[in-house]
Amino acid sequence: MAMSTASRVRRQLPTSPWLFAAPGLLIIGAFILYPFVSTLVNAFTDRRTLIPGRFVGLANFRELLQDDMFWVGLRNSTLYVVGVVPALVVLPLLLALLVQKNIPGITFFRSAFYTPVVASIVVVGLIWVWLLDERGLVNSLLETIGVGRVGFLSDQWLLLLSAMAVTVWKGLGYYMIIYLAALANVPRELHEAAAVDGAGAIRRFLTVTVPAVRSTMVLVGALSSVAAFKVFSEVYLMAGPSGGPAGEDTTLVMLVQRTGTGLTGRVGYASAISVVVFVVTVALMLLVLRADRRDES
Amino acid sequence: MSVMEKVRPTASRPRTDAREPRVTDENGRRVRVGELVLRYLLLLAVLALTVGPFVWQLSTSLKGPTEDIFSSPPKFLPGDPTLHNYERVADTIPVWDYALNSLKVAAANVATNCVGSALAGYALARLRYRGRRAATLAFVLAMLVPVEGIIIAQFTTMRELGLNNTLIGVVLPGCVSALNVLLMRNAFLNLPYEIEEAAYVDGANVWQRFLRIAVPSVKGTLAVVAIFAFMGAWDDFLWPLIVLSDPSKFTLTIGLNYLHGTFANDERLVAAGTIIAVAPLIALFACLQRYFFRGVGEGAVKG
């Protein structure tokens, strides 16, 4: 009986399991894995959109080192990580603590805080372009209280800072939900013991909450740093396609998009920039995970 | 310590019941009034910061052509609310066509992701065959590839297939996402094996087991996949920006970017456009919050 079942299984299965997996494998093969490999290959060619490329060795990478725009992009994408990640690791945790207690109406607040996550980045970008406009709401308020108007969207550095603020604003709710799940697992006894020992709210936060959600903080740090380095839409929308004054707000992915698309797109060169994006992304992940391990020991 | 814990809630409960109803936290403990006031003040401040910008955008979109939208101090409510700007958006760009394009792309993305990832997830979780580990590895690797880094190669692939500048080209690269496949795989793995085994003994073939037993048991995860597929497609910007060049094929996000670039000075118009783009998703979120939150948890654990 058992034998016959087993042999039936063996006879029947070779075709159908692959039928199940085929659509998914086909799509990720053709549109994720193949493009990934071809990006790696193209990086060593001078391929253009309409012209098949020749192998050029490291020429693209040598050109990168001479390209001022590449260094601008690398600088801005790196600054983005430095500016955004600490805020996205800490602020959503505080927000999660604020909405953790089940007081009346709290589910409304939780949902409301999540709204920016649901909105398209284009909507979010345009909302903030209008809010931070020379004559927009923020400047109206600043003028009303006597500070005067600030050129959030005309100064190179203020533009980058504003874009970072928008990224943080949009990400708050998302990471808040992640932290809420982690906080639910913090044993209440720890807080009580600390309270009995006379620890105040801040002491308890630092000695009980933070250690308990530390692995979640690492996760959030890894997720947000990878996302921050690949920033495109916020800066594209707020600074414009050319990347702000003299292109000084261009990020790496904006540079990829600008050099690689269109009929004259330099596919090879854009692929070389993409390879840099891969390498830094992987390095960031490893860095965060390593910092995590060192903390633990 | 453990004694205190067990005693305190039971001891205080009768007292709270006797007096007026008190606000208690999830542990049944009373929250002090001062703390409560502080909490609500903070909550309202954050609310103004997170939802305020949307309300301001809505207010701007309802202000008529004669109303000053730049006034200082600002006027938060429109003096004479009008839908005029929404008509003007439709006169300026084919906004309803764009909305329809977005809807097509999003609906297709939902259908393909649900079907494709349920099938592949089941193949990875339940079926035995040579090469299953390799298939799983392929999906894991695909999940780790940063999409922003391969858009140019995706674009050239699309050109080779003759699908650039089509809505199909917009949908294809994400139409079965590796993350969703792995989510479905986990959902199937968490099902007790015995039920399917019983069906197998009863002579049910693999399709019957899949459709009648496995899929109905993972409806929750499937709903999460559907919602995130819809939201992802509706909100996406970078990929449609690269693959679409013909303004008649634009999706809403690309159309909005176009509207902003061309008519940047007309804030009322852009505001109306953004409200059109964001309203459906806020409505969807309001109805299906549970799945949105659940998706964050499952996606983060994997990602």
XYZ file of C-alpha atoms in Angstrom:
600
model
C 0.000 0.000 0.000
C 2.634 2.465 1.095
C 4.849 1.338 -1.737
C 2.193 1.865 -4.383
C 1.366 5.360 -3.081
C 4.997 6.332 -3.194
C 5.455 5.091 -6.723
C 2.283 6.844 -7.852
C 3.604 10.079 -6.420
C 6.848 9.640 -8.268
C 5.134 8.971 -11.554
C 2.677 11.826 -11.270
C 4.803 14.685 -9.981
C 7.586 15.482 -12.441
C 5.260 17.562 -14.616
C 2.870 19.325 -12.281
C 5.146 20.905 -9.609
C 7.029 22.786 -12.265
C 3.725 23.862 -13.759
C 2.896 25.429 -10.399
C 6.217 27.204 -10.089
C 6.594 28.103 -13.752
C 4.763 31.469 -13.940
C 6.638 32.851 -10.956
C 10.012 31.494 -12.053
C 9.498 32.816 -15.562
C 8.693 36.337 -14.363
C 11.504 36.681 -11.833
C 13.882 34.997 -14.267
C 13.072 37.301 -17.160
C 12.514 40.564 -15.297
C 14.630 40.373 -12.130
C 17.454 37.812 -12.374
C 18.241 38.258 -16.081
C 18.281 42.090 -15.821
C 20.480 41.761 -12.740
C 23.027 39.656 -14.591
C 22.829 41.841 -17.675
C 23.427 44.928 -15.507
C 26.614 43.311 -14.235
C 27.667 42.478 -17.807
C 26.660 45.818 -19.328
C 28.744 47.664 -16.767
C 31.819 46.491 -18.669
C 30.538 47.530 -22.104
C 29.826 50.805 -23.900
C 26.286 49.714 -24.767
C 23.754 52.425 -25.580
C 19.990 52.157 -25.926
C 20.102 51.642 -29.678
C 23.690 50.459 -30.123
C 24.854 47.050 -28.926
C 27.970 47.490 -26.854
C 31.536 46.268 -27.000
C 33.539 45.063 -24.034
C 35.514 48.000 -22.657
C 36.950 46.537 -19.463
C 37.009 48.951 -16.564
C 36.633 52.061 -18.727
C 33.199 52.909 -17.279
C 34.482 52.698 -13.737
C 37.537 54.776 -14.586
C 35.218 57.386 -16.076
C 33.092 57.309 -12.906
C 36.086 58.375 -10.835
C 36.509 61.450 -13.073
C 32.794 62.260 -13.195
C 31.884 65.116 -10.838
C 28.193 64.235 -11.080
C 28.922 60.710 -9.835
C 30.619 62.083 -6.735
C 27.722 64.484 -6.174
C 25.329 61.529 -6.416
C 27.398 59.369 -4.103
C 27.682 62.223 -1.613
C 23.941 62.935 -1.611
C 22.875 59.292 -1.372
C 25.322 58.780 1.492
C 24.167 61.937 3.269
C 20.636 60.649 2.844
C 21.497 57.508 4.798
C 23.264 59.529 7.501
C 20.343 61.931 7.839
C 17.369 59.625 7.490
C 18.330 56.405 9.246
C 18.835 57.665 12.835
C 15.514 59.508 12.616
C 13.724 56.433 11.267
C 15.205 54.187 13.940
C 14.310 56.446 16.885
C 11.183 58.469 16.020
C 8.902 55.547 15.090
C 9.880 53.830 18.343
C 8.796 56.875 20.334
C 5.625 57.029 18.262
C 4.953 53.339 18.921
C 5.309 53.958 22.662
C 2.846 56.828 22.324
C 0.178 54.688 20.625
C 0.907 51.472 22.517
C -1.441 52.023 25.432
C -5.036 51.096 24.625
C -6.659 54.376 25.597
C -9.982 55.369 23.977
C -9.651 56.345 20.315
C -6.150 54.973 20.002
C -6.961 52.802 16.962
C -8.010 55.960 15.137
C -4.672 57.595 15.908
C -2.724 54.500 14.878
C -4.499 54.412 11.527
C -4.184 58.143 11.005
C -0.435 58.033 11.618
C -0.197 55.350 8.958
C -1.906 57.432 6.232
C 1.326 58.839 4.725
C 2.523 55.266 4.128
C -0.526 54.506 2.016
C -0.184 57.567 -0.199
C 1.934 57.433 -3.328
C 5.336 59.034 -3.037
C 4.276 61.317 -5.900
C 1.295 62.574 -3.916
C 3.456 63.000 -0.830
C 6.172 64.787 -2.772
C 3.750 67.207 -4.396
C 1.961 67.897 -1.119
C 5.273 68.915 0.454
C 6.372 70.889 -2.593
C 3.274 73.008 -2.048
C 3.672 73.147 1.764
C 7.327 74.225 1.503
C 6.767 76.573 -1.439
C 8.107 80.117 -1.177
C 4.485 81.202 -0.611
C 3.215 77.934 0.884
C 1.756 77.073 4.273
C 4.999 76.575 6.180
C 6.371 79.903 5.038
C 3.064 81.636 5.771
C 3.225 80.289 9.311
C 6.889 81.230 9.668
C 6.096 84.735 8.516
C 3.118 84.981 10.848
C 5.282 84.180 13.849
C 7.912 86.611 12.623
C 10.661 84.264 11.473
C 10.373 85.266 7.829
C 10.312 83.168 4.701
C 12.800 80.363 4.092
C 13.804 79.055 0.665
C 13.305 75.376 1.447
C 13.146 74.420 -2.221
C 15.691 76.814 -3.691
C 18.782 76.248 -1.558
C 20.820 73.145 -2.380
C 21.227 71.959 1.222
C 17.788 72.952 2.472
C 16.322 71.040 -0.466
C 18.174 67.872 0.498
C 17.167 68.325 4.147
C 13.539 68.904 3.169
C 13.540 65.760 1.035
C 14.976 63.807 3.983
C 12.256 65.186 6.232
C 9.637 64.015 3.733
C 11.177 60.532 3.621
C 11.074 60.366 7.407
C 7.519 61.720 7.454
C 6.350 59.057 4.999
C 8.185 56.218 6.769
C 7.139 56.974 10.368
C 3.889 55.012 10.315
C 5.406 51.980 8.632
C 8.181 51.495 11.161
C 5.797 52.415 13.984
C 3.766 49.289 13.159
C 6.928 47.169 13.135
C 7.898 48.543 16.560
C 4.380 48.027 17.940
C 4.653 44.311 17.191
C 8.040 44.210 18.920
C 6.825 46.165 21.970
C 3.959 43.748 22.456
C 6.560 41.084 23.190
C 8.403 43.078 25.872
C 7.625 41.361 29.183
C 5.695 43.677 31.469
C 7.555 42.326 34.487
C 10.729 44.063 33.352
C 9.046 47.468 33.427
C 7.515 46.780 36.798
C 10.759 45.615 38.296
C 12.476 48.751 37.035
C 9.662 50.928 38.353
C 9.896 49.279 41.752
C 13.609 50.011 41.702
C 12.686 53.657 41.269
C 13.652 54.097 37.622
C 11.897 57.021 35.921
C 10.282 56.888 32.493
C 13.459 57.845 30.640
C 15.632 55.402 32.598
C 13.102 52.646 31.946
C 13.058 53.509 28.240
C 16.836 53.234 28.045
C 17.328 50.219 30.284
C 14.236 48.152 29.531
C 12.576 49.154 26.245
C 15.638 49.781 24.103
C 17.440 46.518 24.962
C 14.217 44.581 24.481
C 13.552 45.931 20.977
C 17.202 46.149 19.973
C 16.957 43.491 17.266
C 13.972 45.325 15.787
C 16.000 48.549 15.804
C 18.694 46.748 13.835
C 16.084 45.483 11.379
C 14.657 48.988 10.948
C 18.164 50.362 10.561
C 18.972 47.843 7.843
C 15.691 48.327 5.974
C 15.774 52.112 6.143
C 19.448 52.508 5.270
C 19.111 50.394 2.139
C 15.980 52.304 1.137
C 17.603 55.664 1.904
C 20.656 54.984 -0.218
C 18.424 54.164 -3.186
C 16.373 57.366 -2.811
C 14.904 58.671 -6.034
C 11.323 59.916 -6.012
C 11.408 62.429 -3.157
C 14.407 64.280 -4.533
C 13.244 63.956 -8.140
C 9.894 65.532 -7.288
C 11.124 68.245 -4.934
C 14.329 69.252 -6.698
C 13.123 68.497 -10.221
C 14.427 66.017 -12.821
C 17.730 67.857 -13.130
C 18.381 67.640 -9.384
C 18.077 71.147 -8.000
C 20.406 74.116 -8.489
C 23.222 73.061 -10.862
C 22.197 69.437 -10.325
C 23.769 69.542 -6.863
C 20.910 67.520 -5.334
C 21.216 64.601 -7.757
C 21.226 61.178 -6.088
C 22.832 58.024 -7.500
C 19.580 56.442 -8.654
C 18.565 59.755 -10.272
C 21.868 59.642 -12.136
C 21.162 56.065 -13.247
C 17.753 57.126 -14.524
C 19.109 60.231 -16.254
C 22.082 58.588 -18.005
C 20.494 55.257 -18.872
C 17.093 56.157 -20.339
C 15.998 57.792 -23.567
C 17.106 56.994 -27.091
C 20.677 58.118 -26.465
C 20.835 56.458 -23.043
C 24.297 55.204 -22.026
C 23.228 51.781 -20.792
C 26.776 50.647 -20.083
C 27.712 53.670 -18.027
C 24.393 53.666 -16.131
C 24.959 49.978 -15.351
C 28.340 50.816 -13.859
C 26.634 53.302 -11.522
C 24.054 50.597 -10.689
C 26.863 48.247 -9.737
C 28.104 50.863 -7.282
C 24.551 51.022 -5.883
C 24.537 47.219 -5.448
C 27.894 47.158 -3.758
C 27.065 49.945 -1.307
C 23.648 48.420 -0.552
C 25.177 45.069 0.310
C 27.927 46.790 2.311
C 25.319 48.743 4.304
C 23.453 45.551 5.153
C 26.630 43.820 6.292
C 27.689 46.877 8.263
C 24.412 47.057 10.175
C 24.392 43.334 10.863
C 27.997 43.428 12.009
C 27.365 46.343 14.321
C 24.515 44.266 15.704
C 26.746 41.303 16.419
C 29.411 43.439 18.055
C 26.802 45.011 20.331
C 25.595 41.639 21.366
C 28.949 40.260 22.479
C 7.551 40.338 42.100
C 5.213 37.751 40.656
C 3.086 37.852 43.780
C 2.589 41.600 43.514
C 1.509 41.235 39.977
C -1.139 38.710 40.672
C -2.534 40.553 43.612
C -2.651 44.126 42.416
C -5.104 43.990 39.496
C -7.634 41.862 41.363
C -7.397 44.075 44.406
C -7.987 47.295 42.531
C -10.713 46.097 40.209
C -13.731 46.229 42.551
C -12.804 49.770 43.518
C -12.691 50.994 39.909
C -15.996 49.348 39.148
C -17.670 51.058 42.042
C -16.692 54.562 40.963
C -17.120 56.195 37.554
C -15.577 54.239 34.672
C -11.844 54.859 34.456
C -9.497 54.676 31.547
C -7.360 51.587 31.844
C -4.496 50.294 29.750
C -4.176 46.886 28.137
C -3.219 45.346 31.480
C -6.356 46.596 33.153
C -4.391 49.174 35.094
C -5.649 52.713 35.571
C -3.971 55.490 33.588
C -3.402 58.670 35.560
C -5.319 61.745 34.392
C -2.228 63.902 33.988
C -0.548 61.285 31.879
C -3.710 60.850 29.864
C -3.954 64.559 29.062
C -0.312 64.639 28.045
C -0.767 61.590 25.838
C -3.760 63.063 24.026
C -1.982 66.376 23.521
C 0.981 64.569 21.964
C -1.326 62.399 19.869
C -3.116 65.468 18.544
C 0.181 67.173 17.741
C 1.371 64.140 15.764
C -2.042 63.925 14.116
C -1.711 67.516 12.905
C 1.721 66.702 11.558
C 0.792 63.476 9.737
C -2.740 64.123 8.514
C -2.629 67.933 8.427
C -0.757 68.080 5.105
C -3.448 65.976 3.412
C -6.176 68.205 4.835
C -4.338 71.317 3.663
C -4.074 69.805 0.173
C -7.791 69.018 0.189
C -8.562 72.540 1.374
C -6.379 74.063 -1.370
C -8.099 71.939 -4.004
C -11.496 73.281 -2.904
C -10.543 76.960 -2.980
C -11.963 78.960 -5.880
C -9.953 81.049 -8.357
C -10.669 84.310 -6.540
C -9.677 83.067 -3.119
C -6.177 83.896 -1.904
C -4.342 80.632 -1.256
C -1.104 82.378 -0.260
C -2.453 84.486 2.583
C -0.430 84.988 5.742
C -1.669 84.014 8.267
C -2.979 81.084 6.235
C -6.672 80.364 5.842
C -7.244 76.721 6.655
C -10.784 76.384 5.368
C -11.959 77.356 1.890
C -14.252 80.386 2.106
C -16.453 79.188 -0.707
C -15.759 75.492 -1.417
C -16.000 74.530 -5.074
C -15.252 71.485 -7.223
C -14.208 73.770 -10.047
C -10.538 72.722 -9.805
C -11.424 69.068 -10.328
C -13.180 69.964 -13.595
C -10.160 72.010 -14.613
C -7.746 69.106 -13.984
C -9.812 66.988 -16.372
C -9.632 69.798 -18.962
C -5.852 70.077 -18.580
C -4.773 66.430 -18.556
C -6.919 63.349 -19.269
C -6.954 62.612 -15.558
C -9.798 60.071 -15.687
C -8.011 58.135 -18.445
C -4.909 58.132 -16.268
C -6.943 56.931 -13.320
C -8.348 54.162 -15.510
C -4.818 53.203 -16.595
C -3.723 53.082 -12.970
C -6.751 50.969 -12.136
C -5.995 48.534 -14.989
C -2.368 48.223 -13.923
C -3.302 47.759 -10.274
C -6.053 45.215 -10.997
C -3.767 43.202 -13.254
C -1.033 43.325 -10.633
C -3.429 42.019 -7.985
C -4.655 39.155 -10.177
C -1.228 38.009 -11.352
C 0.359 38.294 -7.920
C -2.412 36.364 -6.191
C -2.488 33.564 -8.742
C 1.231 33.429 -9.463
C 2.438 33.578 -5.898
C -0.176 31.124 -4.600
C 0.862 28.616 -7.276
C 4.587 29.090 -6.787
C 4.291 29.288 -3.002
C 2.446 25.995 -2.994
C 5.068 24.412 -5.222
C 7.799 25.551 -2.828
C 6.000 24.551 0.351
C 4.141 21.364 -0.424
C 5.235 19.616 -3.569
C 8.230 17.301 -3.722
C 10.418 17.353 -6.765
C 14.023 17.616 -7.781
C 15.126 21.238 -7.988
C 12.834 22.584 -5.309
C 15.715 24.015 -3.317
C 17.080 25.703 -6.419
C 13.666 27.207 -7.125
C 13.391 28.513 -3.557
C 16.869 29.985 -3.815
C 15.926 31.730 -7.063
C 13.038 33.497 -5.323
C 15.172 34.451 -2.325
C 17.856 35.914 -4.601
C 15.238 37.764 -6.628
C 13.861 39.279 -3.435
C 17.299 40.601 -2.506
C 17.963 42.308 -5.863
C 17.434 46.057 -5.444
C 14.973 47.014 -8.174
C 16.348 50.547 -8.461
C 19.640 49.058 -9.611
C 18.252 47.053 -12.504
C 15.708 49.431 -14.017
C 17.889 50.218 -17.021
C 18.348 46.542 -17.834
C 14.620 45.977 -17.279
C 13.977 48.808 -19.701
C 16.236 47.331 -22.392
C 14.626 43.909 -21.838
C 11.228 45.524 -22.326
C 12.447 47.202 -25.504
C 13.689 43.881 -26.853
C 10.246 42.409 -26.197
C 8.623 45.415 -27.872
C 6.646 46.122 -24.711
C 8.046 49.471 -23.648
C 5.451 52.219 -23.611
C 2.624 49.762 -22.949
C 0.644 49.098 -19.802
C 1.654 45.442 -20.050
C 5.244 46.616 -19.828
C 4.361 48.507 -16.647
C 2.826 45.414 -15.039
C 5.181 42.625 -16.138
C 8.322 43.067 -13.980
C 6.374 43.036 -10.720
C 3.504 40.803 -11.734
C 4.698 37.900 -9.553
C 6.886 39.380 -6.863
C 9.391 37.128 -5.126
C 8.425 38.527 -1.724
C 4.802 37.505 -2.289
C 5.830 34.021 -3.395
C 7.831 33.581 -0.194
C 4.960 34.973 1.913
C 2.611 32.432 0.370
C 5.188 29.685 0.851
C 5.329 30.468 4.572
C 1.550 30.558 4.813
C 1.285 27.113 3.213
C 4.072 25.756 5.406
C 2.159 26.852 8.499
C -0.893 24.800 7.559
C -1.187 21.445 9.296
C -0.118 18.802 6.834
C -2.620 16.231 8.065
C -5.646 17.733 6.300
C -4.015 17.558 2.934
C -2.744 14.094 3.692
C -6.288 12.979 4.457
C -7.488 14.438 1.163
C -4.631 12.714 -0.573
C -5.633 9.385 0.898
C -9.184 10.089 -0.270
C -7.824 10.317 -3.780
C -7.776 14.093 -4.296
C -5.206 15.093 -6.896
C -2.780 17.943 -6.495
C -5.057 20.582 -8.069
C -7.988 19.583 -5.898
C -5.825 19.726 -2.788
C -4.493 23.114 -3.841
C -7.800 24.730 -4.774
C -10.182 23.142 -2.264
C -8.019 22.835 0.827
C -4.796 24.832 0.740
C -5.914 28.110 -0.865
C -9.075 28.562 1.230
C -6.920 28.167 4.363
C -4.551 31.010 3.496
C -7.136 33.638 2.533
C -5.691 36.105 5.059
C -2.226 36.076 3.526
C -3.755 36.184 0.079
C -5.642 39.326 1.089
C -2.377 40.884 2.269
C -0.761 40.020 -1.061
C -3.702 41.517 -2.946
C -3.689 44.760 -0.987
C 0.025 45.320 -1.245
C -0.051 44.441 -4.953
C -2.764 47.038 -5.477
C -1.032 49.697 -3.431
C 2.351 48.990 -4.979
C 1.053 49.292 -8.523
C -1.157 52.303 -7.853
C 1.624 54.219 -6.081
C 4.602 53.178 -8.216
C 6.574 55.974 -9.821
C 10.099 55.140 -10.986
C 9.317 52.182 -13.246
C 6.300 53.662 -15.080
C 8.286 56.892 -15.437
C 10.985 54.977 -17.290
C 8.861 52.621 -19.358
C 6.085 55.024 -20.433
C 6.848 57.873 -22.820
C 3.537 58.419 -24.601
C 1.313 60.798 -22.557
C -1.825 58.918 -23.592
C -0.575 55.818 -21.721
C 0.393 57.549 -18.477
C -0.703 56.233 -15.110
C -1.928 58.676 -12.466
C 1.411 59.133 -10.721
C 3.205 59.892 -13.994
C 0.342 62.142 -15.061
C 0.617 64.055 -11.775
C 4.347 64.493 -12.232
C 3.608 65.795 -15.745
C 0.910 68.128 -14.421
C 3.292 69.434 -11.788
C 6.067 69.987 -14.313
C 3.876 71.741 -16.839
C 1.500 73.723 -14.667
C 3.637 74.124 -11.591
C 2.236 77.556 -10.850
C -1.342 76.420 -10.497
C -1.357 74.985 -6.990
C -5.119 74.456 -6.908
C -4.917 72.249 -9.972
C -2.052 70.104 -8.665
C -3.850 69.824 -5.312
C -7.004 68.534 -6.993
C -4.928 66.022 -8.957
C -3.178 64.677 -5.881
C -6.493 64.280 -4.052
C -7.855 62.263 -6.984
C -4.801 60.009 -6.766
C -4.789 59.515 -3.002
C -8.512 59.294 -2.195
C -9.095 55.726 -3.460
C -6.201 54.373 -1.427
C -7.223 56.153 1.742
C -10.720 54.697 1.280
C -9.253 51.233 0.743
C -7.067 51.627 3.802
C -9.980 52.778 5.927
C -11.889 49.612 5.015
C -9.083 47.075 5.232
C -6.672 48.429 7.875
C -6.186 45.059 9.481
C -4.571 43.615 6.364
C -2.387 46.677 5.832
C -0.917 46.321 9.318
C -0.570 42.577 9.008
C 1.278 43.022 5.740
C 3.817 45.329 7.385
C 4.624 42.665 9.954
C 4.947 39.819 7.460
C 6.831 41.880 4.897
C 9.312 43.225 7.427
C 10.126 39.823 8.831
C 10.945 38.612 5.351
C 12.509 41.767 3.963
